Each structure stands twice: as structure tokens, then as C-alpha cells.
Amino acid sequence: EIGMLTALENFEMGLNFMNGTLPSEIGSMTKLVRLELYKNHLGGTLPVELGSLSNLEVLSLYENLIETDINSGFEGDIPEAFGGLTNIKEIDLFFNQLGPKIGDIFSQIQSL
């Protein structure tokens, strides 16, 4: 199970034709600095648990099938919990199926 990789700092699996959804257990990988799963076939919604990765600097999920959770109650299409990504420097979410709103969750992150 991916959540058991708690000491992992870099998880780079772009261009691997992976499908399925992003598991919420990724939130247990608290030492992650880079999470790169671009150009796969990952679908579903962005798990709010990603917001607990306070060491994360790079989040690269572009060219997947990630979509907006219309039942989430979030103001934007990215979970409010992403405000917990206090060290984030780069977020790549383009070419997914997210809506146009991002809310104001990133306005308080000084590393951006």
C-alpha cells in the first residue's frame, strides 16, 4: 500500500499509463517533496489528503483525467485543504477535467 512509504521524498511515475484514482493514503507520505504522476490515465477527484503534505514542493499531475467533485461543497475546483501545501513551489494540473475556479486557497501560501 502506497501510504506505507512514509519516508519517501520523491515519487515520480510520469508517462506510465497508470489508471485508477489518486488514493487518499498519499496523505500519509508526509516527507514527500516531489509528487510527479503526469501523463497517466488517473481519474477521479483530487483527494483532500494531498493538503497534508506540508513538505511538498512540486505537484505535477498534468495530462490525466482528474475532475471536479461537484458534490464537495468547495468554493473552487481544488480542495481548500491544498492551503496546507505551505512549501509548494510548482503545481501543474493542466489538461485535466477540472473547472475554471481555484478559489483563494493559494493566496496565503508564501512559497508561491
Tab-separated table of C-alpha atoms in Angstrom:
chain	number	residue	atom	x	y	z
A	1	GLU	CA	0.000	0.000	0.000
A	2	ILE	CA	1.355	3.383	-1.025
A	3	GLY	CA	0.553	5.013	2.325
A	4	MET	CA	3.238	2.886	3.971
A	5	LEU	CA	6.006	4.713	2.076
A	6	THR	CA	6.219	7.371	4.779
A	7	ALA	CA	9.945	8.109	4.340
A	8	LEU	CA	9.745	8.588	0.558
A	9	GLU	CA	10.737	12.072	-0.624
A	10	ASN	CA	10.381	11.768	-4.405
A	11	PHE	CA	7.636	9.841	-6.168
A	12	GLU	CA	7.999	10.207	-9.919
A	13	MET	CA	5.903	7.934	-12.144
A	14	GLY	CA	5.023	10.113	-15.112
A	15	LEU	CA	4.326	8.570	-18.529
A	16	ASN	CA	3.446	5.129	-17.166
A	17	PHE	CA	-0.113	4.638	-18.411
A	18	MET	CA	-1.300	4.174	-14.817
A	19	ASN	CA	-5.045	4.297	-14.360
A	20	GLY	CA	-7.354	4.427	-11.403
A	21	THR	CA	-7.676	7.233	-8.878
A	22	LEU	CA	-5.270	9.022	-6.574
A	23	PRO	CA	-5.530	7.177	-3.266
A	24	SER	CA	-6.210	9.186	-0.126
A	25	GLU	CA	-3.332	7.266	1.524
A	26	ILE	CA	-0.921	9.554	-0.336
A	27	GLY	CA	-1.610	11.971	2.518
A	28	SER	CA	0.413	9.656	4.813
A	29	MET	CA	3.559	10.231	2.755
A	30	THR	CA	4.406	13.343	4.743
A	31	LYS	CA	8.084	13.543	3.698
A	32	LEU	CA	7.241	13.867	0.011
A	33	VAL	CA	8.949	16.786	-1.692
A	34	ARG	CA	8.075	15.842	-5.294
A	35	LEU	CA	4.933	14.073	-6.485
A	36	GLU	CA	5.001	13.649	-10.251
A	37	LEU	CA	2.294	11.499	-11.816
A	38	TYR	CA	1.858	13.429	-15.068
A	39	LYS	CA	0.687	11.951	-18.388
A	40	ASN	CA	-1.091	8.917	-16.993
A	41	HIS	CA	-4.759	7.954	-17.037
A	42	LEU	CA	-5.537	8.838	-13.420
A	43	GLY	CA	-9.126	9.887	-12.862
A	44	GLY	CA	-11.457	10.751	-10.039
A	45	THR	CA	-11.074	13.838	-7.903
A	46	LEU	CA	-8.141	15.373	-6.051
A	47	PRO	CA	-8.037	13.814	-2.581
A	48	VAL	CA	-8.154	16.399	0.209
A	49	GLU	CA	-5.409	14.398	1.961
A	50	LEU	CA	-2.879	15.843	-0.500
A	51	GLY	CA	-3.215	19.041	1.511
A	52	SER	CA	-1.415	17.425	4.458
A	53	LEU	CA	1.843	17.136	2.500
A	54	SER	CA	3.409	20.230	4.011
A	55	ASN	CA	6.914	19.360	2.683
A	56	LEU	CA	5.699	19.072	-0.911
A	57	GLU	CA	7.419	21.472	-3.304
A	58	VAL	CA	6.338	20.041	-6.680
A	59	LEU	CA	2.920	18.609	-7.527
A	60	SER	CA	2.755	17.554	-11.169
A	61	LEU	CA	-0.465	15.846	-12.220
A	62	TYR	CA	-0.937	17.299	-15.688
A	63	GLU	CA	-2.494	15.368	-18.591
A	64	ASN	CA	-4.622	12.989	-16.532
A	65	LEU	CA	-8.394	12.626	-16.189
A	66	ILE	CA	-8.789	14.329	-12.802
A	67	GLU	CA	-12.146	16.020	-12.450
A	68	THR	CA	-14.104	18.390	-10.268
A	69	ASP	CA	-16.051	16.929	-7.357
A	70	ILE	CA	-19.400	18.631	-7.898
A	71	ASN	CA	-20.667	17.375	-4.530
A	72	SER	CA	-17.705	18.621	-2.496
A	73	GLY	CA	-19.051	21.974	-1.378
A	74	PHE	CA	-15.662	23.578	-2.147
A	75	GLU	CA	-15.669	27.142	-3.361
A	76	GLY	CA	-13.314	26.230	-6.217
A	77	ASP	CA	-12.360	23.074	-8.036
A	78	ILE	CA	-9.236	22.440	-5.977
A	79	PRO	CA	-9.814	21.300	-2.377
A	80	GLU	CA	-9.445	24.000	0.279
A	81	ALA	CA	-7.087	21.607	2.087
A	82	PHE	CA	-4.464	22.424	-0.545
A	83	GLY	CA	-3.860	25.558	1.504
A	84	GLY	CA	-1.785	23.238	3.724
A	85	LEU	CA	0.845	22.905	0.986
A	86	THR	CA	2.958	25.551	2.666
A	87	ASN	CA	6.223	24.732	0.836
A	88	ILE	CA	4.755	24.260	-2.634
A	89	LYS	CA	6.639	25.998	-5.435
A	90	GLU	CA	5.151	24.369	-8.532
A	91	ILE	CA	1.694	22.966	-9.254
A	92	ASP	CA	0.922	21.533	-12.676
A	93	LEU	CA	-2.708	20.479	-13.123
A	94	PHE	CA	-3.295	21.476	-16.732
A	95	PHE	CA	-5.051	19.192	-19.252
A	96	ASN	CA	-7.328	17.570	-16.708
A	97	GLN	CA	-11.074	17.925	-16.345
A	98	LEU	CA	-11.050	20.497	-13.564
A	99	GLY	CA	-13.332	23.500	-13.736
A	100	PRO	CA	-12.158	27.096	-14.029
A	101	LYS	CA	-12.330	28.115	-10.347
A	102	ILE	CA	-9.444	27.767	-7.913
A	103	GLY	CA	-10.843	29.862	-5.090
A	104	ASP	CA	-8.419	31.822	-2.915
A	105	ILE	CA	-6.669	28.857	-1.281
A	106	PHE	CA	-3.254	29.727	-2.692
A	107	SER	CA	-3.285	33.380	-1.658
A	108	GLN	CA	-1.935	32.528	1.814
A	109	ILE	CA	0.940	30.317	0.624
A	110	GLN	CA	4.028	32.482	0.667
A	111	SER	CA	6.232	29.982	-1.201
A	112	LEU	CA	4.297	30.621	-4.435
